[in-house]
Structures are given as C-alpha cells and as structure tokens.
Amino acid sequence: MYYNQESLDQIALLMQKFDTGISDIFTQTITKEELSKKIPQQIVEDIFNNINEELQQKSDETTNQITCRVANYVFNIKFSANEEPIITVLVIKHKNSSFEFDYMDESDGTQRMFDLIDLLLTVKDDTVYIIDELERSLHPLLTYRFIETFLDKYKNSTTQLIFSTHENYIMTQRLFRPDEIWLASRNEYSV
C-alpha cells in the first residue's frame, strides 16, 4: 500500500481505536542522503537504479510511487520523468507528547499493527489472508480487537482470515464458531 494523507488519517483512527497511544500520522520529506543514513547505502542505490531503469522504459509523464520497508524503516518514493524523486518517511505523534517519532521508534507491537492494518483498509471480496502467528508482538487484547474489527469489516464478504496462533485468549466462541477453531499438535516427526 502506498500511503498518502487520506490513508494515514484512516490508519491513525484505527490506531486510536486499538489504543496504541498514536494520535496522528503524517509524512516528512527527506533527502536521498538522509535515507542512506537510515538504511544500507547499497539498498538505496539498488532502489534508485531500478527506478531509473523503469523511467527509461516509459515514454510518458506518469508518476509512480512505491512504499518500501527495510528492517524497521518505512519510506515512500514518488518519481516521474525529468523530476527529482520525492522521498517521505512516516512521522508519528502520540497523545500527551510533544515529541514526534519515526516508525522505527515504535514498539514491535505497533509495527506489527502497521503490518496488519492494510487488511482493514482494503476490503477485498473473494480473498483469503493467511497469517502465521497473528498474535506475534501483540497484546492478547489487541489481537482480540483486531480480529473483532476484521470480522466486523468483512461480515458480508466472502473473504477469509486463516491464521495460526499460540494465544488461547482469542480462541473463544465470542469470536468464532467451534468449527472455525482447529487445534494441532506435532507428532514424533515434528509434523
């Protein structure tokens, strides 16, 4: 997903609903040199070489946008022919704080929510999402609330969420029918 201010406003609202402490999310423009200080120089060069190759293949003036995540750093690049690429990064505000935070300053749980939140923003029919260890880095109540929100969002849809978990708090009939919960154990061959 390419983030823009509209999608960031939606993400901020969801993050508030999930009680992460986030009150606002916006972007800040940075230079290629600043980006090179955040992620390995070779990755930056590879990204920009690929962008230049793509621009050479196009003859029109279309604008392209990409969102990249390298380790714990998320950034966008907007590029078009005959213009310098515009690089933006996420800036996060927390309620009751006058400081601004980078994405990489957020907890593992908040970063995990950013990974999952696109499932709630982009409603697609006839889609199956498969997630290994849905609860990874999430508090049990946050995992519960995420599933609850997902089920509400897709209640009239043919979309499915299949996930593995070690979290027994969410294995409840308040969320799922008994036939929707499957328990598995390993045999002596670990399968």
mmCIF file of C-alpha atoms in Angstrom:
data_model
loop_
_atom_site.group_PDB
_atom_site.id
_atom_site.type_symbol
_atom_site.label_atom_id
_atom_site.label_comp_id
_atom_site.label_asym_id
_atom_site.label_seq_id
_atom_site.Cartn_x
_atom_site.Cartn_y
_atom_site.Cartn_z
ATOM 1 C CA MET A 1 0.000 0.000 0.000
ATOM 2 C CA TYR A 2 1.282 3.446 -0.882
ATOM 3 C CA TYR A 3 0.495 5.787 1.942
ATOM 4 C CA ASN A 4 -0.992 9.214 1.381
ATOM 5 C CA GLN A 5 -2.536 11.601 3.895
ATOM 6 C CA GLU A 6 -6.014 10.090 3.476
ATOM 7 C CA SER A 7 -4.798 6.568 4.239
ATOM 8 C CA LEU A 8 -2.615 7.854 7.092
ATOM 9 C CA ASP A 9 -5.660 9.545 8.640
ATOM 10 C CA GLN A 10 -7.532 6.223 8.435
ATOM 11 C CA ILE A 11 -4.567 4.380 9.961
ATOM 12 C CA ALA A 12 -4.342 6.937 12.776
ATOM 13 C CA LEU A 13 -8.047 6.450 13.555
ATOM 14 C CA LEU A 14 -7.618 2.675 13.668
ATOM 15 C CA MET A 15 -4.502 3.000 15.829
ATOM 16 C CA GLN A 16 -6.513 5.172 18.229
ATOM 17 C CA LYS A 17 -9.258 2.543 18.275
ATOM 18 C CA PHE A 18 -6.620 -0.071 19.134
ATOM 19 C CA ASP A 19 -5.391 2.143 21.996
ATOM 20 C CA THR A 20 -1.777 2.314 20.791
ATOM 21 C CA GLY A 21 -1.344 5.889 22.018
ATOM 22 C CA ILE A 22 -0.928 7.175 18.455
ATOM 23 C CA SER A 23 -2.873 10.359 17.809
ATOM 24 C CA ASP A 24 -1.612 11.415 14.373
ATOM 25 C CA ILE A 25 0.486 10.117 11.485
ATOM 26 C CA PHE A 26 1.929 12.269 8.733
ATOM 27 C CA THR A 27 4.880 12.355 6.358
ATOM 28 C CA GLN A 28 8.118 14.284 6.255
ATOM 29 C CA THR A 29 10.246 14.761 3.154
ATOM 30 C CA ILE A 30 13.879 13.662 3.398
ATOM 31 C CA THR A 31 16.827 13.596 1.000
ATOM 32 C CA LYS A 32 18.464 10.571 -0.573
ATOM 33 C CA GLU A 33 21.481 11.221 1.658
ATOM 34 C CA GLU A 34 19.302 11.161 4.778
ATOM 35 C CA LEU A 35 17.758 7.901 3.601
ATOM 36 C CA SER A 36 21.256 6.464 3.135
ATOM 37 C CA LYS A 37 21.953 7.136 6.814
ATOM 38 C CA LYS A 38 18.893 5.100 7.839
ATOM 39 C CA ILE A 39 19.292 2.031 5.636
ATOM 40 C CA PRO A 40 22.326 0.456 3.924
ATOM 41 C CA GLN A 41 23.746 2.534 1.059
ATOM 42 C CA GLN A 42 23.690 -0.459 -1.318
ATOM 43 C CA ILE A 43 19.942 -0.913 -0.854
ATOM 44 C CA VAL A 44 19.362 2.784 -1.582
ATOM 45 C CA GLU A 45 21.475 2.537 -4.738
ATOM 46 C CA ASP A 46 19.627 -0.600 -5.885
ATOM 47 C CA ILE A 47 16.241 1.061 -5.368
ATOM 48 C CA PHE A 48 17.229 4.175 -7.318
ATOM 49 C CA ASN A 49 18.875 2.142 -10.100
ATOM 50 C CA ASN A 50 15.613 0.214 -10.512
ATOM 51 C CA ILE A 51 13.634 3.469 -10.533
ATOM 52 C CA ASN A 52 15.923 4.923 -13.218
ATOM 53 C CA GLU A 53 15.565 1.768 -15.340
ATOM 54 C CA GLU A 54 11.778 1.951 -15.073
ATOM 55 C CA LEU A 55 11.766 5.639 -16.027
ATOM 56 C CA GLN A 56 13.910 4.953 -19.100
ATOM 57 C CA GLN A 57 11.416 2.350 -20.299
ATOM 58 C CA LYS A 58 8.494 4.774 -20.071
ATOM 59 C CA SER A 59 7.886 7.488 -22.582
ATOM 60 C CA ASP A 60 5.003 9.215 -20.833
ATOM 61 C CA GLU A 61 4.919 11.604 -17.912
ATOM 62 C CA THR A 62 3.213 9.263 -15.454
ATOM 63 C CA THR A 63 4.101 9.446 -11.800
ATOM 64 C CA ASN A 64 4.948 6.258 -9.945
ATOM 65 C CA GLN A 65 5.006 5.668 -6.234
ATOM 66 C CA ILE A 66 6.429 2.887 -4.116
ATOM 67 C CA THR A 67 6.458 2.144 -0.427
ATOM 68 C CA CYS A 68 9.440 0.264 0.940
ATOM 69 C CA ARG A 69 10.154 -1.318 4.273
ATOM 70 C CA VAL A 70 13.751 -2.118 5.076
ATOM 71 C CA ALA A 71 14.232 -3.568 8.541
ATOM 72 C CA ASN A 72 12.344 -1.162 10.837
ATOM 73 C CA TYR A 73 12.273 1.752 8.428
ATOM 74 C CA VAL A 74 9.341 2.640 6.136
ATOM 75 C CA PHE A 75 9.572 5.205 3.365
ATOM 76 C CA ASN A 76 7.835 6.256 0.141
ATOM 77 C CA ILE A 77 9.385 7.325 -3.107
ATOM 78 C CA LYS A 78 7.353 9.257 -5.665
ATOM 79 C CA PHE A 79 9.057 9.593 -9.021
ATOM 80 C CA SER A 80 8.383 10.721 -12.571
ATOM 81 C CA ALA A 81 10.466 11.575 -15.630
ATOM 82 C CA ASN A 82 12.522 14.779 -15.532
ATOM 83 C CA GLU A 83 11.928 15.336 -11.805
ATOM 84 C CA GLU A 84 13.851 14.513 -8.699
ATOM 85 C CA PRO A 85 12.256 11.694 -6.689
ATOM 86 C CA ILE A 86 10.424 12.763 -3.543
ATOM 87 C CA ILE A 87 11.224 10.612 -0.518
ATOM 88 C CA THR A 88 8.958 10.727 2.503
ATOM 89 C CA VAL A 89 9.013 8.930 5.831
ATOM 90 C CA LEU A 90 6.341 8.380 8.436
ATOM 91 C CA VAL A 91 6.206 10.684 11.436
ATOM 92 C CA ILE A 92 4.080 9.565 14.369
ATOM 93 C CA LYS A 93 2.606 11.676 17.160
ATOM 94 C CA HIS A 94 1.399 10.264 20.450
ATOM 95 C CA LYS A 95 -1.260 11.853 22.581
ATOM 96 C CA ASN A 96 0.103 13.757 25.570
ATOM 97 C CA SER A 97 3.547 14.016 23.953
ATOM 98 C CA SER A 98 5.139 16.969 22.209
ATOM 99 C CA PHE A 99 7.698 14.704 20.505
ATOM 100 C CA GLU A 100 7.488 13.208 17.032
ATOM 101 C CA PHE A 101 8.583 9.611 16.478
ATOM 102 C CA ASP A 102 9.920 7.703 13.496
ATOM 103 C CA TYR A 103 8.308 4.393 12.593
ATOM 104 C CA MET A 104 11.446 2.620 13.817
ATOM 105 C CA ASP A 105 10.963 4.163 17.286
ATOM 106 C CA GLU A 106 7.628 2.384 17.709
ATOM 107 C CA SER A 107 7.265 -0.845 19.661
ATOM 108 C CA ASP A 108 7.268 -4.225 17.919
ATOM 109 C CA GLY A 109 3.527 -4.474 18.608
ATOM 110 C CA THR A 110 2.762 -1.132 16.957
ATOM 111 C CA GLN A 111 4.929 -2.046 13.977
ATOM 112 C CA ARG A 112 3.050 -5.356 13.761
ATOM 113 C CA MET A 113 -0.246 -3.439 13.684
ATOM 114 C CA PHE A 114 1.086 -1.408 10.742
ATOM 115 C CA ASP A 115 1.791 -4.736 9.005
ATOM 116 C CA LEU A 116 -1.770 -5.943 9.564
ATOM 117 C CA ILE A 117 -3.752 -2.738 9.165
ATOM 118 C CA ASP A 118 -3.952 -2.898 5.369
ATOM 119 C CA LEU A 119 -6.329 -5.862 5.810
ATOM 120 C CA LEU A 120 -8.745 -3.434 7.452
ATOM 121 C CA LEU A 121 -8.277 -0.579 4.980
ATOM 122 C CA THR A 122 -8.503 -2.510 1.737
ATOM 123 C CA VAL A 123 -11.692 -4.557 1.753
ATOM 124 C CA LYS A 124 -11.495 -7.205 -0.970
ATOM 125 C CA ASP A 125 -14.042 -9.893 -1.722
ATOM 126 C CA ASP A 126 -13.051 -13.464 -2.540
ATOM 127 C CA THR A 127 -9.709 -13.122 -0.777
ATOM 128 C CA VAL A 128 -8.020 -15.482 1.660
ATOM 129 C CA TYR A 129 -5.475 -13.969 4.042
ATOM 130 C CA ILE A 130 -3.091 -16.443 5.650
ATOM 131 C CA ILE A 131 -1.040 -15.208 8.593
ATOM 132 C CA ASP A 132 1.421 -17.212 10.647
ATOM 133 C CA GLU A 133 1.337 -16.313 14.339
ATOM 134 C CA LEU A 134 -1.146 -13.473 14.097
ATOM 135 C CA GLU A 135 -0.521 -12.500 17.718
ATOM 136 C CA ARG A 136 3.247 -12.035 17.271
ATOM 137 C CA SER A 137 4.305 -8.992 19.344
ATOM 138 C CA LEU A 138 0.678 -8.073 20.082
ATOM 139 C CA HIS A 139 -1.026 -7.903 23.462
ATOM 140 C CA PRO A 140 -3.846 -10.509 23.674
ATOM 141 C CA LEU A 141 -6.484 -7.756 23.950
ATOM 142 C CA LEU A 142 -5.108 -6.022 20.858
ATOM 143 C CA THR A 143 -5.134 -9.299 18.931
ATOM 144 C CA TYR A 144 -8.724 -9.866 20.037
ATOM 145 C CA ARG A 145 -9.740 -6.355 18.976
ATOM 146 C CA PHE A 146 -8.010 -6.753 15.607
ATOM 147 C CA ILE A 147 -9.890 -9.991 14.875
ATOM 148 C CA GLU A 148 -13.150 -8.447 16.072
ATOM 149 C CA THR A 149 -12.624 -5.454 13.762
ATOM 150 C CA PHE A 150 -11.673 -7.711 10.845
ATOM 151 C CA LEU A 151 -14.767 -9.882 11.299
ATOM 152 C CA ASP A 152 -16.992 -6.807 11.503
ATOM 153 C CA LYS A 153 -15.409 -5.242 8.412
ATOM 154 C CA TYR A 154 -15.850 -8.433 6.365
ATOM 155 C CA LYS A 155 -19.164 -9.683 7.790
ATOM 156 C CA ASN A 156 -20.931 -9.525 4.410
ATOM 157 C CA SER A 157 -17.935 -10.662 2.402
ATOM 158 C CA THR A 158 -16.549 -13.928 1.094
ATOM 159 C CA THR A 159 -13.087 -13.029 2.409
ATOM 160 C CA GLN A 160 -11.433 -15.356 4.919
ATOM 161 C CA LEU A 161 -8.726 -14.941 7.510
ATOM 162 C CA ILE A 162 -6.770 -18.099 8.283
ATOM 163 C CA PHE A 163 -4.107 -17.801 10.941
ATOM 164 C CA SER A 164 -2.030 -19.805 13.341
ATOM 165 C CA THR A 165 -1.714 -18.727 16.947
ATOM 166 C CA HIS A 166 -0.412 -19.772 20.333
ATOM 167 C CA GLU A 167 -2.750 -17.305 22.036
ATOM 168 C CA ASN A 168 -5.613 -19.144 23.717
ATOM 169 C CA TYR A 169 -7.333 -15.904 24.790
ATOM 170 C CA ILE A 170 -8.658 -15.407 21.261
ATOM 171 C CA MET A 171 -9.851 -18.993 20.845
ATOM 172 C CA THR A 172 -13.328 -18.176 22.082
ATOM 173 C CA GLN A 173 -16.835 -18.680 20.818
ATOM 174 C CA ARG A 174 -17.420 -14.956 21.275
ATOM 175 C CA LEU A 175 -15.312 -14.579 18.113
ATOM 176 C CA PHE A 176 -15.511 -17.939 16.354
ATOM 177 C CA ARG A 177 -17.861 -20.849 15.876
ATOM 178 C CA PRO A 178 -16.487 -24.158 17.236
ATOM 179 C CA ASP A 179 -15.885 -25.467 13.698
ATOM 180 C CA GLU A 180 -13.679 -22.429 12.949
ATOM 181 C CA ILE A 181 -11.103 -23.351 15.607
ATOM 182 C CA TRP A 182 -8.740 -26.196 14.809
ATOM 183 C CA LEU A 183 -6.144 -27.448 17.279
ATOM 184 C CA ALA A 184 -2.964 -29.082 16.064
ATOM 185 C CA SER A 185 -0.097 -30.854 17.728
ATOM 186 C CA ARG A 186 3.148 -32.302 16.457
ATOM 187 C CA ASN A 187 3.860 -35.986 16.242
ATOM 188 C CA GLU A 188 7.215 -37.615 16.924
ATOM 189 C CA TYR A 189 8.416 -36.406 13.479
ATOM 190 C CA SER A 190 7.544 -32.775 14.327
ATOM 191 C CA VAL A 191 4.853 -32.553 11.668
#
